[in-house]
CSV table of C-alpha atoms and ligand atoms in Angstrom, one decimal:
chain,number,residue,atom,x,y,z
A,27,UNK,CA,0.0,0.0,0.0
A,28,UNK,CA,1.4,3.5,-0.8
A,29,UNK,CA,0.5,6.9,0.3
A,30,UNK,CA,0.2,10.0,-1.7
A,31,UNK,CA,-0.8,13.7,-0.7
A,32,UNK,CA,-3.3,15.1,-3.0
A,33,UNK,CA,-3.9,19.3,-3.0
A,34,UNK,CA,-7.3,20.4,-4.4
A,35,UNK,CA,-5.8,23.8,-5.0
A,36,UNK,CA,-7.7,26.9,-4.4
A,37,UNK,CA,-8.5,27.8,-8.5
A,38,UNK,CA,-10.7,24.2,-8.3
A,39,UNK,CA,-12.3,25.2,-5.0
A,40,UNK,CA,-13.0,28.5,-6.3
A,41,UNK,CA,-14.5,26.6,-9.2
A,42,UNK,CA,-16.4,24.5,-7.4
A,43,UNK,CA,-14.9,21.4,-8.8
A,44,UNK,CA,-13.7,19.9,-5.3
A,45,UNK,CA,-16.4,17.3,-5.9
A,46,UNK,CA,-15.8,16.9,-8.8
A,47,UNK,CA,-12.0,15.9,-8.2
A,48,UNK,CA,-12.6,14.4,-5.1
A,49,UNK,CA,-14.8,12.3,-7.1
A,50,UNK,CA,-12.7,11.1,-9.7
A,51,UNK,CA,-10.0,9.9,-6.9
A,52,UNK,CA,-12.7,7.9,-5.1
A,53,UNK,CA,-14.2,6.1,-8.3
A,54,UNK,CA,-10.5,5.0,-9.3
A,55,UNK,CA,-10.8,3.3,-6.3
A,56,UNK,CA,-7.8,5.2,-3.8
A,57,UNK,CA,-8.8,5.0,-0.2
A,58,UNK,CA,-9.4,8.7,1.6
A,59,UNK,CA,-7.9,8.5,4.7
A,60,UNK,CA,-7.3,12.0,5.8
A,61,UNK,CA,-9.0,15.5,4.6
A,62,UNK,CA,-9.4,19.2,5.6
A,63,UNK,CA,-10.4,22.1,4.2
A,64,UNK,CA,-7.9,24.7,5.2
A,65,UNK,CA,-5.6,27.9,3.9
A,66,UNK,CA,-2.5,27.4,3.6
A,67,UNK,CA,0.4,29.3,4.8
A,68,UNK,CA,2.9,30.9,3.6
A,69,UNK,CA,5.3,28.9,5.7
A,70,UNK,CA,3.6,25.6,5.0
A,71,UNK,CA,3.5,26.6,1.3
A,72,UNK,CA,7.2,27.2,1.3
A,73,UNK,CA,7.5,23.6,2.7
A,74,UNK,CA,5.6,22.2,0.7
A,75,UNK,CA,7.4,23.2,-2.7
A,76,UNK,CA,10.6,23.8,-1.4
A,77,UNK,CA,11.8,21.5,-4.5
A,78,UNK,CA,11.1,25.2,-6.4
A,79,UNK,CA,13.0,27.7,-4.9
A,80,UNK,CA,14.9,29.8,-7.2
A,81,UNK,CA,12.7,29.1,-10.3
A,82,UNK,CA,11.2,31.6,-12.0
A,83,UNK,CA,7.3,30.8,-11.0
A,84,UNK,CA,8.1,30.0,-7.8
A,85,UNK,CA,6.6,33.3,-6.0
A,86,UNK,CA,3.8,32.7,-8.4
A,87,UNK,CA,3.3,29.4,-7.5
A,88,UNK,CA,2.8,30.5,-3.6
A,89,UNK,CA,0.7,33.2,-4.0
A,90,UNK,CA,-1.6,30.9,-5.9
A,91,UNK,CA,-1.6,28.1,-2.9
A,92,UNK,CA,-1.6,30.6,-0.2
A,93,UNK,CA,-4.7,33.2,-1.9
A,94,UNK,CA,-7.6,31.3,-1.0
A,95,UNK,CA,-9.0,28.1,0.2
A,96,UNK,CA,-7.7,24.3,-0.4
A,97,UNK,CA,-8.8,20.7,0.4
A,98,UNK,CA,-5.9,19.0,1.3
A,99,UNK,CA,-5.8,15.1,1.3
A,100,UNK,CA,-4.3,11.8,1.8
A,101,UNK,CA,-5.4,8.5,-0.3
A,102,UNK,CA,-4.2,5.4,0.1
A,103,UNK,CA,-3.8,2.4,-2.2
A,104,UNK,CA,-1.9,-0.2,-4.0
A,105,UNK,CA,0.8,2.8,-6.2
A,106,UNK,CA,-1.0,5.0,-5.1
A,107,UNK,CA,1.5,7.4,-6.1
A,108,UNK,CA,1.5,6.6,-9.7
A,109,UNK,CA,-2.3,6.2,-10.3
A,110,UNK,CA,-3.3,9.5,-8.8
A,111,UNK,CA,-0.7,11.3,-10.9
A,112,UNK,CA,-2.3,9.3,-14.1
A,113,UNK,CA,-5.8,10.6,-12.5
A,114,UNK,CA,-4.4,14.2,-12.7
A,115,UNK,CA,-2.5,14.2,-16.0
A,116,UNK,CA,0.3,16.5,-17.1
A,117,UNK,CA,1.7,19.4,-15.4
A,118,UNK,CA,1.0,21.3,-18.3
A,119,UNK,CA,-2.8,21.0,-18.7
A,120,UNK,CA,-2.8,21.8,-22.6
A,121,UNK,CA,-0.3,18.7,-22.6
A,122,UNK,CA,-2.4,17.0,-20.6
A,123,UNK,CA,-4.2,13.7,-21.5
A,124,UNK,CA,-8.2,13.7,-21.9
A,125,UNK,CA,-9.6,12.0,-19.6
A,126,UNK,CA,-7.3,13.2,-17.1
A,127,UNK,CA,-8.1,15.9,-14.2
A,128,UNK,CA,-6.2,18.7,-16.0
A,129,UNK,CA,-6.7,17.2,-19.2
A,130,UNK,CA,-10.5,18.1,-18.6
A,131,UNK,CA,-10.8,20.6,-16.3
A,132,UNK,CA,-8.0,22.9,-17.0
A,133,UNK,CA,-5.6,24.8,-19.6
A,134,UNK,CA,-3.1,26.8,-17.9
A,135,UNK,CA,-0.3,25.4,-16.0
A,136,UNK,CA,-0.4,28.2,-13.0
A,137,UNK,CA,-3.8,27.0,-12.4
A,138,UNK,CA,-3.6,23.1,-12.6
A,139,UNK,CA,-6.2,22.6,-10.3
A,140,UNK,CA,-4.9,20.0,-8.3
A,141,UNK,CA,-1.4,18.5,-6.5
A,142,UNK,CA,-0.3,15.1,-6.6
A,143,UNK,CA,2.9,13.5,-4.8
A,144,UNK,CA,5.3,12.4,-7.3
A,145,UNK,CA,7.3,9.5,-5.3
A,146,UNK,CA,6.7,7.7,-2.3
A,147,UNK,CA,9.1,9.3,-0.4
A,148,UNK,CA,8.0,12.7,-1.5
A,149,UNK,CA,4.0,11.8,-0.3
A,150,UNK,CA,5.9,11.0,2.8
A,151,UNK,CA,7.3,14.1,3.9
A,152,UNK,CA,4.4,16.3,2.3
A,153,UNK,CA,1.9,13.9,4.2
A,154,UNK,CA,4.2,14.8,7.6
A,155,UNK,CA,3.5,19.0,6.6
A,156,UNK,CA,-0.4,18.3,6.7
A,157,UNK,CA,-1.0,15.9,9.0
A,158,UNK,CA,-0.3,14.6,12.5
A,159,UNK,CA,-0.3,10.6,12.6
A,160,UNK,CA,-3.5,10.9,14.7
A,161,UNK,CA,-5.2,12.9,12.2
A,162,UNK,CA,-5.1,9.5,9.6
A,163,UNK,CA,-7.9,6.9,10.1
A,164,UNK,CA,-7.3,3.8,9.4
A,165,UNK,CA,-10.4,1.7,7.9
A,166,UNK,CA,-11.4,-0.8,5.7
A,167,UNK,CA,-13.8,-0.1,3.2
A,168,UNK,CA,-17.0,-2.3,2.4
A,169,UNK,CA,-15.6,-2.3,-1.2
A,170,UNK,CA,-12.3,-3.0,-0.9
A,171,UNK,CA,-12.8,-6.8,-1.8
A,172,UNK,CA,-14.3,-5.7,-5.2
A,173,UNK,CA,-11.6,-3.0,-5.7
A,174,UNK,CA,-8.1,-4.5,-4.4
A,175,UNK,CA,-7.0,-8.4,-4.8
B,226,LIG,P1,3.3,18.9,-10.5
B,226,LIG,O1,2.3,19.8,-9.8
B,226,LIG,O2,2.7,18.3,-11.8
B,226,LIG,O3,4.0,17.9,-9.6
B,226,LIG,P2,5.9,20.3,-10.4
B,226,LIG,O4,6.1,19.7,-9.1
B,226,LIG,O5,6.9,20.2,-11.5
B,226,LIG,O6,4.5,19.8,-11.1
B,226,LIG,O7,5.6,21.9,-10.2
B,226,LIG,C1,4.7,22.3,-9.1
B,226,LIG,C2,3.8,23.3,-9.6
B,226,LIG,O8,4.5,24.5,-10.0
B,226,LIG,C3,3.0,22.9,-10.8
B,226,LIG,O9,1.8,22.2,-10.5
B,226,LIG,C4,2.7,24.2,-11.5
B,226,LIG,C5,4.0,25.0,-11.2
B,226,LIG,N1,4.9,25.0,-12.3
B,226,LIG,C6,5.7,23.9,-12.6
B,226,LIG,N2,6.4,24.2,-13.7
B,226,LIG,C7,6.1,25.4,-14.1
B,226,LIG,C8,6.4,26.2,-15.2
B,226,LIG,N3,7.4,25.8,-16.1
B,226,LIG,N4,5.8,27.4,-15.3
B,226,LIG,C9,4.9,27.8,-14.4
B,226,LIG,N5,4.5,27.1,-13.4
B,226,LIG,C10,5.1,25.9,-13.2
B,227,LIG,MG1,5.3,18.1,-8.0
């Protein structure tokens, strides 16, 4: 079982796609097992992407996070990782597969709608800036027989 953090970012709040997106995750089959609604810091946003300092749309990039509203989550499930990142698409949106989060929803890469871990080990310490342990349920879903082998 892997891990991943998932960021519906403020332009797909704003939109009122968080239902939409939320939706997609959970008929793939990934496993919700932590969620909040929250603005995010400066701080934490700096955290977050601190893979991006230096690069040109870094400031950009946090004012984005930071200027309203996200849902911030963690879903679980055999690569997790990988499948939610197929589930979003591209970084680019107008490179972006159809079919795909961005690849349907969006068209400009400054407002890609959503965040995705992009390795395990990544999910781990983005996971750690969002959540305490406590605030992860574990549970087993009625479906998972039909979903997971
Ligand atoms: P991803 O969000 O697909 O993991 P990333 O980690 O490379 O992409 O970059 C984080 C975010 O930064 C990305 O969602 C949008 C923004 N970004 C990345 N590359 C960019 C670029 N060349 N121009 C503008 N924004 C960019
Ligand atoms: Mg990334």
């Amino acid at each position: 079982m892997e891990r991943t953090l998932i960021i519906v970012k403020p332009d797909a709040v704003q939109r009122g796609l968080t239902g939409e997106i939320i939706r997609r995750f959970e008929a793939r089959g990934l496993r919700i097992i932590g969620m909040k609604f929250m603005l995010i810091s400066r701080e934490v946003a700096e955290r977050h992407y601190a893979e991006h300092k230096g690069k040109g749309f870094y400031e950009g990039l946090l004012n984005y996070i930071t200027s309203s509203p996200s849902v911030v989550m963690v879903l679980e499930g055999p690569n997790a990782v990988q499948a939610a990142r197929t589930t979003i698409g591209k970084t680019k949106p107008f490179e972006a597969e159809a079919g795909s989060i961005r690849g349907d929803l969006a068209l400009e890469t400054g407002r890609n709608l959503v965040h995705g871990s992009d390795s395990v080990e990544s999910g781990e310490r983005e996971i750690a800036i969002f959540f305490k342990a406590d605030e992860l349920v574990s549970w087993s879903r009625a479906s998972d027989p039909w979903i997971l082998e």
